[in-house]
PDB file of C-alpha atoms and ligand atoms in Angstrom:
ATOM      1  CA  MET A  72     -25.905 -80.860 -33.633  1.00 34.00           C
ATOM      2  CA  LYS A  73     -26.321 -77.892 -30.559  1.00 41.00           C
ATOM      3  CA  LEU A  74     -23.696 -75.602 -32.797  1.00 39.00           C
ATOM      4  CA  PHE A  75     -25.537 -76.601 -35.907  1.00 41.00           C
ATOM      5  CA  ARG A  76     -28.425 -75.074 -34.779  1.00 53.00           C
ATOM      6  CA  ASN A  77     -27.303 -72.259 -32.815  1.00 54.00           C
ATOM      7  CA  ARG A  78     -25.298 -70.982 -36.369  1.00 53.00           C
ATOM      8  CA  LYS A  79     -28.585 -71.557 -38.419  1.00 62.00           C
ATOM      9  CA  ILE A  80     -30.805 -69.342 -35.402  1.00 64.00           C
ATOM     10  CA  LYS A  81     -28.173 -66.675 -36.439  1.00 61.00           C
ATOM     11  CA  GLU A  82     -29.057 -66.563 -39.525  1.00 68.00           C
ATOM     12  CA  ARG A  83     -33.111 -65.597 -38.798  1.00 76.00           C
ATOM     13  CA  THR A  84     -34.586 -62.564 -37.928  1.00 87.00           C
ATOM     14  CA  LEU A  85     -34.720 -62.321 -33.932  1.00 94.00           C
ATOM     15  CA  PRO A  86     -38.330 -60.754 -32.498  1.00 96.00           C
ATOM     16  CA  GLU A  87     -36.923 -57.840 -30.536  1.00 97.00           C
ATOM     17  CA  HIS A  88     -39.341 -59.043 -27.530  1.00 98.00           C
ATOM     18  CA  ILE A  89     -41.015 -62.336 -27.011  1.00 98.00           C
ATOM     19  CA  ALA A  90     -42.826 -62.802 -24.625  1.00 98.00           C
ATOM     20  CA  ILE A  91     -44.316 -66.672 -22.808  1.00 98.00           C
ATOM     21  CA  ILE A  92     -46.999 -67.539 -20.878  1.00 98.00           C
ATOM     22  CA  MET A  93     -45.894 -70.367 -18.719  1.00 98.00           C
ATOM     23  CA  ASP A  94     -48.371 -72.479 -19.289  1.00 98.00           C
ATOM     24  CA  GLY A  95     -49.355 -76.459 -18.422  1.00 98.00           C
ATOM     25  CA  ASN A  96     -46.950 -77.099 -15.131  1.00 98.00           C
ATOM     26  CA  GLY A  97     -49.962 -78.777 -13.899  1.00 97.00           C
ATOM     27  CA  ARG A  98     -51.009 -81.121 -16.320  1.00 98.00           C
ATOM     28  CA  TRP A  99     -47.133 -81.613 -16.615  1.00 98.00           C
ATOM     29  CA  ALA A 100     -47.260 -82.735 -12.473  1.00 98.00           C
ATOM     30  CA  LYS A 101     -50.736 -84.856 -13.251  1.00 98.00           C
ATOM     31  CA  LYS A 102     -49.662 -86.705 -16.046  1.00 98.00           C
ATOM     32  CA  ARG A 103     -46.515 -88.228 -13.813  1.00 98.00           C
ATOM     33  CA  SER A 104     -49.003 -88.616 -10.647  1.00 98.00           C
ATOM     34  CA  LEU A 105     -46.929 -85.877  -9.158  1.00 97.00           C
ATOM     35  CA  PRO A 106     -48.803 -82.727  -6.659  1.00 96.00           C
ATOM     36  CA  ARG A 107     -49.118 -79.976  -8.798  1.00 96.00           C
ATOM     37  CA  SER A 108     -45.603 -78.483  -6.742  1.00 96.00           C
ATOM     38  CA  ALA A 109     -43.667 -80.323  -8.561  1.00 97.00           C
ATOM     39  CA  GLY A 110     -44.556 -79.279 -11.894  1.00 98.00           C
ATOM     40  CA  HIS A 111     -44.147 -75.469 -10.805  1.00 98.00           C
ATOM     41  CA  ALA A 112     -40.560 -76.615  -9.716  1.00 98.00           C
ATOM     42  CA  ALA A 113     -40.298 -78.362 -13.250  1.00 98.00           C
ATOM     43  CA  GLY A 114     -41.285 -75.141 -14.680  1.00 98.00           C
ATOM     44  CA  ALA A 115     -39.410 -73.037 -13.110  1.00 98.00           C
ATOM     45  CA  LYS A 116     -36.252 -74.987 -14.289  1.00 97.00           C
ATOM     46  CA  THR A 117     -37.681 -74.082 -17.938  1.00 98.00           C
ATOM     47  CA  PHE A 118     -37.783 -70.677 -17.216  1.00 97.00           C
ATOM     48  CA  LYS A 119     -33.949 -70.983 -16.297  1.00 95.00           C
ATOM     49  CA  THR A 120     -32.919 -72.401 -19.425  1.00 97.00           C
ATOM     50  CA  ILE A 121     -34.917 -70.452 -21.469  1.00 98.00           C
ATOM     51  CA  ALA A 122     -34.036 -67.621 -19.697  1.00 96.00           C
ATOM     52  CA  ARG A 123     -30.752 -68.121 -20.894  1.00 95.00           C
ATOM     53  CA  TYR A 124     -30.728 -69.496 -24.033  1.00 97.00           C
ATOM     54  CA  CYS A 125     -32.517 -65.900 -25.125  1.00 97.00           C
ATOM     55  CA  ASN A 126     -29.436 -63.979 -23.945  1.00 96.00           C
ATOM     56  CA  LYS A 127     -26.728 -66.211 -25.671  1.00 95.00           C
ATOM     57  CA  ILE A 128     -29.382 -65.796 -28.963  1.00 96.00           C
ATOM     58  CA  GLY A 129     -28.609 -62.350 -27.714  1.00 96.00           C
ATOM     59  CA  LEU A 130     -32.558 -61.503 -27.968  1.00 97.00           C
ATOM     60  CA  LYS A 131     -33.126 -58.125 -26.630  1.00 98.00           C
ATOM     61  CA  TYR A 132     -36.580 -58.204 -24.443  1.00 98.00           C
ATOM     62  CA  LEU A 133     -37.851 -61.392 -22.550  1.00 98.00           C
ATOM     63  CA  THR A 134     -40.806 -61.170 -20.736  1.00 98.00           C
ATOM     64  CA  VAL A 135     -42.688 -64.231 -18.877  1.00 98.00           C
ATOM     65  CA  TYR A 136     -45.997 -64.661 -16.744  1.00 98.00           C
ATOM     66  CA  ALA A 137     -44.868 -66.310 -13.747  1.00 98.00           C
ATOM     67  CA  PHE A 138     -47.932 -65.588 -11.334  1.00 98.00           C
ATOM     68  CA  SER A 139     -51.022 -63.582 -12.410  1.00 98.00           C
ATOM     69  CA  THR A 140     -53.451 -60.842 -10.785  1.00 97.00           C
ATOM     70  CA  GLU A 141     -55.760 -64.252 -10.817  1.00 96.00           C
ATOM     71  CA  ASN A 142     -53.538 -67.021  -9.180  1.00 97.00           C
ATOM     72  CA  TRP A 143     -54.094 -66.145  -5.664  1.00 98.00           C
ATOM     73  CA  LYS A 144     -57.624 -68.050  -6.380  1.00 97.00           C
ATOM     74  CA  ARG A 145     -55.363 -71.019  -6.394  1.00 96.00           C
ATOM     75  CA  PRO A 146     -55.027 -73.352  -3.203  1.00 95.00           C
ATOM     76  CA  PRO A 147     -53.170 -71.533  -0.545  1.00 96.00           C
ATOM     77  CA  GLU A 148     -50.426 -74.046  -0.753  1.00 95.00           C
ATOM     78  CA  GLU A 149     -50.191 -73.482  -3.900  1.00 96.00           C
ATOM     79  CA  VAL A 150     -49.687 -69.790  -4.251  1.00 97.00           C
ATOM     80  CA  ASP A 151     -46.807 -70.629  -1.427  1.00 97.00           C
ATOM     81  CA  GLY A 152     -45.473 -72.936  -3.246  1.00 97.00           C
ATOM     82  CA  ILE A 153     -44.638 -70.909  -6.687  1.00 98.00           C
ATOM     83  CA  MET A 154     -43.746 -67.818  -4.420  1.00 98.00           C
ATOM     84  CA  ASN A 155     -40.967 -70.447  -2.713  1.00 98.00           C
ATOM     85  CA  LEU A 156     -39.571 -70.878  -6.255  1.00 97.00           C
ATOM     86  CA  LEU A 157     -40.055 -66.975  -6.756  1.00 97.00           C
ATOM     87  CA  ARG A 158     -38.027 -67.027  -3.435  1.00 96.00           C
ATOM     88  CA  ASP A 159     -35.136 -69.354  -4.526  1.00 95.00           C
ATOM     89  CA  TYR A 160     -34.870 -67.707  -7.823  1.00 94.00           C
ATOM     90  CA  LEU A 161     -34.248 -64.504  -6.487  1.00 92.00           C
ATOM     91  CA  LYS A 162     -31.612 -65.610  -3.717  1.00 90.00           C
ATOM     92  CA  ASP A 163     -29.865 -67.263  -6.949  1.00 86.00           C
ATOM     93  CA  ALA A 164     -30.383 -64.358  -9.063  1.00 76.00           C
ATOM     94  CA  GLU A 165     -26.597 -63.353  -8.646  1.00 71.00           C
ATOM     95  CA  ASN A 166     -26.027 -66.396 -11.036  1.00 64.00           C
ATOM     96  CA  PHE A 167     -28.145 -64.297 -13.514  1.00 68.00           C
ATOM     97  CA  LYS A 168     -26.304 -61.798 -13.131  1.00 71.00           C
ATOM     98  CA  GLN A 169     -23.056 -62.991 -13.938  1.00 83.00           C
ATOM     99  CA  GLU A 170     -24.580 -63.682 -17.407  1.00 91.00           C
ATOM    100  CA  ASN A 171     -25.758 -60.047 -17.653  1.00 95.00           C
ATOM    101  CA  ILE A 172     -29.219 -60.519 -18.061  1.00 95.00           C
ATOM    102  CA  ARG A 173     -31.044 -56.979 -16.559  1.00 95.00           C
ATOM    103  CA  VAL A 174     -34.060 -58.026 -14.778  1.00 95.00           C
ATOM    104  CA  LYS A 175     -37.287 -55.990 -13.701  1.00 97.00           C
ATOM    105  CA  PHE A 176     -40.698 -57.007 -12.484  1.00 98.00           C
ATOM    106  CA  ILE A 177     -43.870 -55.780 -13.961  1.00 98.00           C
ATOM    107  CA  GLY A 178     -47.035 -56.568 -11.705  1.00 98.00           C
ATOM    108  CA  ASP A 179     -48.595 -54.816  -8.354  1.00 98.00           C
ATOM    109  CA  PRO A 180     -46.011 -55.862  -6.286  1.00 98.00           C
ATOM    110  CA  ALA A 181     -48.066 -54.620  -2.832  1.00 98.00           C
ATOM    111  CA  PRO A 182     -49.311 -57.898  -1.804  1.00 97.00           C
ATOM    112  CA  LEU A 183     -46.109 -59.937  -1.786  1.00 98.00           C
ATOM    113  CA  ALA A 184     -44.610 -60.883   1.119  1.00 98.00           C
ATOM    114  CA  ASP A 185     -41.557 -58.193   2.513  1.00 98.00           C
ATOM    115  CA  ASP A 186     -39.160 -60.887   2.272  1.00 97.00           C
ATOM    116  CA  ILE A 187     -40.040 -61.298  -1.541  1.00 97.00           C
ATOM    117  CA  LYS A 188     -40.203 -57.521  -2.190  1.00 98.00           C
ATOM    118  CA  GLN A 189     -37.376 -56.734  -0.692  1.00 96.00           C
ATOM    119  CA  LEU A 190     -35.424 -59.572  -2.701  1.00 95.00           C
ATOM    120  CA  MET A 191     -36.838 -58.202  -6.013  1.00 96.00           C
ATOM    121  CA  LYS A 192     -35.187 -54.550  -5.384  1.00 95.00           C
ATOM    122  CA  LYS A 193     -32.034 -55.891  -4.407  1.00 93.00           C
ATOM    123  CA  ASP A 194     -32.417 -58.422  -8.040  1.00 93.00           C
ATOM    124  CA  GLU A 195     -33.479 -55.177  -9.863  1.00 94.00           C
ATOM    125  CA  ASP A 196     -30.828 -52.711  -8.684  1.00 93.00           C
ATOM    126  CA  GLY A 197     -28.054 -55.539  -8.647  1.00 91.00           C
ATOM    127  CA  SER A 198     -28.513 -56.536 -12.271  1.00 93.00           C
ATOM    128  CA  ALA A 199     -29.827 -52.570 -13.737  1.00 94.00           C
ATOM    129  CA  ASP A 200     -25.995 -51.912 -15.126  1.00 93.00           C
ATOM    130  CA  ALA A 201     -26.463 -55.635 -17.261  1.00 95.00           C
ATOM    131  CA  THR A 202     -26.473 -54.971 -21.051  1.00 96.00           C
ATOM    132  CA  GLY A 203     -27.329 -58.683 -22.349  1.00 96.00           C
ATOM    133  CA  LEU A 204     -30.979 -59.596 -22.378  1.00 97.00           C
ATOM    134  CA  LYS A 205     -33.434 -57.227 -20.820  1.00 97.00           C
ATOM    135  CA  LEU A 206     -35.952 -60.364 -18.408  1.00 97.00           C
ATOM    136  CA  ASN A 207     -38.906 -59.255 -17.566  1.00 98.00           C
ATOM    137  CA  ILE A 208     -40.660 -61.302 -14.953  1.00 98.00           C
ATOM    138  CA  ALA A 209     -44.588 -60.611 -14.524  1.00 98.00           C
ATOM    139  CA  ILE A 210     -45.533 -60.917 -10.658  1.00 98.00           C
ATOM    140  CA  ASN A 211     -48.822 -60.184  -9.476  1.00 98.00           C
ATOM    141  CA  TYR A 212     -49.114 -59.017 -12.956  1.00 98.00           C
ATOM    142  CA  GLY A 213     -52.934 -58.215 -15.025  1.00 98.00           C
ATOM    143  CA  GLY A 214     -53.761 -56.692 -17.950  1.00 98.00           C
ATOM    144  CA  ARG A 215     -56.721 -54.977 -17.230  1.00 98.00           C
ATOM    145  CA  ASP A 216     -55.316 -53.602 -13.509  1.00 98.00           C
ATOM    146  CA  GLU A 217     -52.653 -52.246 -15.364  1.00 98.00           C
ATOM    147  CA  LEU A 218     -54.696 -50.275 -17.990  1.00 98.00           C
ATOM    148  CA  VAL A 219     -56.961 -48.997 -14.289  1.00 98.00           C
ATOM    149  CA  ARG A 220     -53.531 -47.806 -12.520  1.00 98.00           C
ATOM    150  CA  ALA A 221     -52.829 -45.924 -16.015  1.00 98.00           C
ATOM    151  CA  VAL A 222     -56.362 -44.572 -16.109  1.00 97.00           C
ATOM    152  CA  ARG A 223     -55.923 -44.028 -12.598  1.00 97.00           C
ATOM    153  CA  GLN A 224     -52.543 -42.169 -13.266  1.00 97.00           C
ATOM    154  CA  ILE A 225     -54.131 -40.362 -15.757  1.00 97.00           C
ATOM    155  CA  ALA A 226     -57.003 -38.734 -13.533  1.00 96.00           C
ATOM    156  CA  GLY A 227     -55.068 -37.753 -11.143  1.00 97.00           C
ATOM    157  CA  GLU A 228     -52.582 -36.049 -13.054  1.00 96.00           C
ATOM    158  CA  GLU A 229     -56.102 -33.846 -14.155  1.00 93.00           C
ATOM    159  CA  LEU A 230     -54.788 -34.233 -18.289  1.00 94.00           C
ATOM    160  CA  SER A 231     -57.442 -32.641 -20.607  1.00 95.00           C
ATOM    161  CA  PRO A 232     -59.008 -34.923 -23.030  1.00 96.00           C
ATOM    162  CA  ASP A 233     -56.964 -34.178 -25.938  1.00 96.00           C
ATOM    163  CA  GLU A 234     -53.958 -34.786 -24.434  1.00 97.00           C
ATOM    164  CA  ILE A 235     -54.690 -38.539 -23.676  1.00 97.00           C
ATOM    165  CA  THR A 236     -52.797 -39.679 -26.384  1.00 98.00           C
ATOM    166  CA  GLU A 237     -51.556 -43.387 -27.254  1.00 98.00           C
ATOM    167  CA  ASP A 238     -48.185 -42.788 -25.911  1.00 97.00           C
ATOM    168  CA  GLU A 239     -49.600 -41.124 -22.902  1.00 97.00           C
ATOM    169  CA  ILE A 240     -50.980 -44.596 -21.785  1.00 98.00           C
ATOM    170  CA  ALA A 241     -48.018 -46.560 -22.773  1.00 98.00           C
ATOM    171  CA  HIS A 242     -45.695 -43.919 -20.507  1.00 98.00           C
ATOM    172  CA  ARG A 243     -47.773 -45.356 -17.323  1.00 98.00           C
ATOM    173  CA  LEU A 244     -47.599 -49.225 -18.166  1.00 98.00           C
ATOM    174  CA  TYR A 245     -45.332 -51.387 -16.493  1.00 98.00           C
ATOM    175  CA  THR A 246     -43.251 -51.661 -19.510  1.00 98.00           C
ATOM    176  CA  ALA A 247     -42.563 -48.027 -20.499  1.00 98.00           C
ATOM    177  CA  GLY A 248     -40.354 -47.004 -22.744  1.00 97.00           C
ATOM    178  CA  MET A 249     -39.703 -51.120 -23.446  1.00 98.00           C
ATOM    179  CA  PRO A 250     -40.595 -52.276 -27.057  1.00 98.00           C
ATOM    180  CA  ASP A 251     -44.559 -53.694 -27.466  1.00 98.00           C
ATOM    181  CA  PRO A 252     -43.769 -57.720 -27.657  1.00 98.00           C
ATOM    182  CA  ASP A 253     -43.520 -59.057 -31.729  1.00 96.00           C
ATOM    183  CA  PHE A 254     -44.392 -62.540 -30.595  1.00 98.00           C
ATOM    184  CA  ILE A 255     -46.111 -64.269 -27.773  1.00 98.00           C
ATOM    185  CA  ILE A 256     -45.779 -67.790 -27.224  1.00 98.00           C
ATOM    186  CA  ARG A 257     -48.245 -70.019 -25.582  1.00 98.00           C
ATOM    187  CA  PRO A 258     -47.290 -73.684 -24.839  1.00 98.00           C
ATOM    188  CA  SER A 259     -49.952 -76.526 -23.280  1.00 97.00           C
ATOM    189  CA  GLY A 260     -52.771 -76.127 -26.232  1.00 98.00           C
ATOM    190  CA  GLU A 261     -54.704 -73.466 -24.750  1.00 97.00           C
ATOM    191  CA  TYR A 262     -55.523 -70.239 -26.464  1.00 97.00           C
ATOM    192  CA  ARG A 263     -56.044 -67.688 -24.678  1.00 96.00           C
ATOM    193  CA  LEU A 264     -54.200 -64.338 -23.801  1.00 96.00           C
ATOM    194  CA  SER A 265     -55.601 -65.129 -19.999  1.00 97.00           C
ATOM    195  CA  ASN A 266     -55.016 -61.044 -19.187  1.00 98.00           C
ATOM    196  CA  PHE A 267     -51.665 -60.653 -20.064  1.00 98.00           C
ATOM    197  CA  LEU A 268     -49.884 -57.961 -21.827  1.00 98.00           C
ATOM    198  CA  LEU A 269     -53.221 -56.584 -23.316  1.00 98.00           C
ATOM    199  CA  TRP A 270     -52.005 -53.011 -24.732  1.00 98.00           C
ATOM    200  CA  GLN A 271     -49.165 -53.920 -25.824  1.00 98.00           C
ATOM    201  CA  SER A 272     -50.140 -57.286 -27.537  1.00 98.00           C
ATOM    202  CA  ALA A 273     -52.191 -55.304 -29.950  1.00 97.00           C
ATOM    203  CA  TYR A 274     -49.871 -56.357 -33.168  1.00 95.00           C
ATOM    204  CA  ALA A 275     -47.494 -59.089 -31.876  1.00 96.00           C
ATOM    205  CA  GLU A 276     -47.451 -62.637 -33.333  1.00 96.00           C
ATOM    206  CA  TYR A 277     -48.378 -65.465 -32.065  1.00 97.00           C
ATOM    207  CA  TRP A 278     -47.322 -69.391 -31.471  1.00 98.00           C
ATOM    208  CA  PHE A 279     -49.559 -72.089 -29.773  1.00 98.00           C
ATOM    209  CA  SER A 280     -47.935 -75.949 -28.926  1.00 98.00           C
ATOM    210  CA  ASP A 281     -49.497 -78.871 -27.200  1.00 98.00           C
ATOM    211  CA  VAL A 282     -46.121 -79.056 -25.639  1.00 98.00           C
ATOM    212  CA  LEU A 283     -46.224 -78.280 -21.696  1.00 98.00           C
ATOM    213  CA  TRP A 284     -44.065 -75.179 -20.192  1.00 98.00           C
ATOM    214  CA  PRO A 285     -41.875 -77.978 -18.351  1.00 98.00           C
ATOM    215  CA  ASP A 286     -41.062 -80.221 -21.259  1.00 98.00           C
ATOM    216  CA  PHE A 287     -40.731 -76.600 -23.664  1.00 98.00           C
ATOM    217  CA  LYS A 288     -36.266 -76.535 -24.569  1.00 98.00           C
ATOM    218  CA  PRO A 289     -34.583 -74.698 -26.337  1.00 98.00           C
ATOM    219  CA  ARG A 290     -35.861 -76.444 -29.888  1.00 97.00           C
ATOM    220  CA  HIS A 291     -39.184 -75.248 -29.502  1.00 98.00           C
ATOM    221  CA  LEU A 292     -38.391 -71.675 -28.915  1.00 98.00           C
ATOM    222  CA  GLU A 293     -35.897 -72.342 -32.515  1.00 96.00           C
ATOM    223  CA  GLN A 294     -39.104 -73.881 -34.048  1.00 96.00           C
ATOM    224  CA  ALA A 295     -41.267 -70.554 -32.805  1.00 97.00           C
ATOM    225  CA  ILE A 296     -38.416 -68.509 -34.646  1.00 95.00           C
ATOM    226  CA  ASP A 297     -38.498 -70.553 -37.129  1.00 93.00           C
ATOM    227  CA  ASP A 298     -42.124 -69.775 -37.532  1.00 94.00           C
ATOM    228  CA  TYR A 299     -41.919 -66.307 -37.176  1.00 94.00           C
ATOM    229  CA  ASN A 300     -39.493 -65.456 -39.643  1.00 92.00           C
ATOM    230  CA  ARG A 301     -42.535 -66.639 -42.031  1.00 90.00           C
ATOM    231  CA  ARG A 302     -44.944 -64.335 -40.773  1.00 88.00           C
ATOM    232  CA  SER A 303     -45.414 -61.457 -43.209  1.00 73.00           C
ATOM    233  CA  ARG A 304     -46.159 -58.766 -40.690  1.00 70.00           C
ATOM    234  CA  ARG A 305     -48.054 -55.806 -41.822  1.00 76.00           C
ATOM    235  CA  PHE A 306     -49.277 -53.525 -38.938  1.00 78.00           C
ATOM    236  CA  GLY A 307     -53.014 -52.430 -40.875  1.00 82.00           C
ATOM    237  CA  GLY A 308     -51.074 -51.889 -44.177  1.00 83.00           C
ATOM    238  CA  VAL A 309     -50.869 -53.498 -47.217  1.00 74.00           C
TER     239      VAL A 309
HETATM  240  C1  FPP B 609     -49.507 -71.887 -15.243  1.00 60.27           C
HETATM  241  O1  FPP B 609     -49.741 -73.466 -15.434  1.00 60.27           O
HETATM  242  C2  FPP B 609     -48.038 -71.338 -14.691  1.00 60.27           C
HETATM  243  C3  FPP B 609     -48.148 -70.614 -13.160  1.00 60.27           C
HETATM  244  C4  FPP B 609     -49.418 -70.290 -13.071  1.00 60.27           C
HETATM  245  C5  FPP B 609     -46.990 -70.316 -12.563  1.00 60.27           C
HETATM  246  C6  FPP B 609     -46.197 -70.466 -13.309  1.00 60.27           C
HETATM  247  C7  FPP B 609     -44.479 -70.520 -12.859  1.00 60.27           C
HETATM  248  C8  FPP B 609     -43.279 -70.872 -12.450  1.00 60.27           C
HETATM  249  C9  FPP B 609     -43.261 -71.728 -14.225  1.00 60.27           C
HETATM  250  C10 FPP B 609     -41.932 -71.099 -11.738  1.00 60.27           C
HETATM  251  C11 FPP B 609     -42.296 -69.738 -10.414  1.00 60.27           C
HETATM  252  C12 FPP B 609     -41.714 -68.711 -11.605  1.00 60.27           C
HETATM  253  C13 FPP B 609     -40.120 -68.464 -11.817  1.00 60.27           C
HETATM  254  C14 FPP B 609     -39.561 -66.862 -11.945  1.00 60.27           C
HETATM  255  C15 FPP B 609     -38.914 -68.800 -10.422  1.00 60.27           C
HETATM  256  P1  FPP B 609     -50.594 -73.927 -14.825  1.00 60.27           P
HETATM  257  O2  FPP B 609     -50.294 -73.868 -13.098  1.00 60.27           O
HETATM  258  O3  FPP B 609     -52.026 -73.360 -15.150  1.00 60.27           O
HETATM  259  O4  FPP B 609     -50.738 -75.630 -15.184  1.00 60.27           O
HETATM  260  P2  FPP B 609     -52.292 -76.361 -16.004  1.00 60.27           P
HETATM  261  O5  FPP B 609     -53.619 -75.357 -16.379  1.00 60.27           O
HETATM  262  O6  FPP B 609     -51.559 -77.587 -16.650  1.00 60.27           O
HETATM  263  O7  FPP B 609     -53.002 -76.692 -14.803  1.00 60.27           O
END
């Protein structure tokens, strides 16, 4: 069954860049009378499964929203729990390296703990030569914050108004040099972008599902890619 499904996915057009808002961990835990931290732990497992699956099917770019600039408003124990999951993942990064996945973090690392910043750098440097999936993990990422930084840089460089083009802005975003996401997936029955990739999502296709992130399986991704294949992308043309 698995083989058949994989063969089928090769016949489809893959988006070049998929972005995922990993939502619903809290509700997944609540349904099971578990603490929210258990939901995030289950969500972290799903993240690893889906990243590996994306690598296996030959996806070029995957960007996941792991922690937003707004998530600091959560109770400190929940924030600590997510940071510890991130630490665990980073310490385990050797496994990903063997799988040829190149990791990059997008967002502002400044307020993160020093050990996390060091592990992030180690993970990015250690996987820099990988030629498989390019995995972007958004940590302390906010789309508006990213645009403010770009505008500040431009102001600092004293560009004249007519030198400020879409390309000049795009080159100053965390995603500089990458293709925009073609396809943005948000599970858990919410229909928002939540400050994710605001600039980059201008022409993205969206896919929503009621499945909570910890329950999200490769078959849901296959279903999403099937739906993507039925969309007609016109980029403002006819
Ligand atoms: C949103 O669900 C999820 C988050 C804010 C955290 C996402 C974190 C992970 C999946 C694990 C850590 C990631 C890595 C890279 C190891 P929610 O808590 O808002 O869910 P709810 O809407 O049901 O409350």
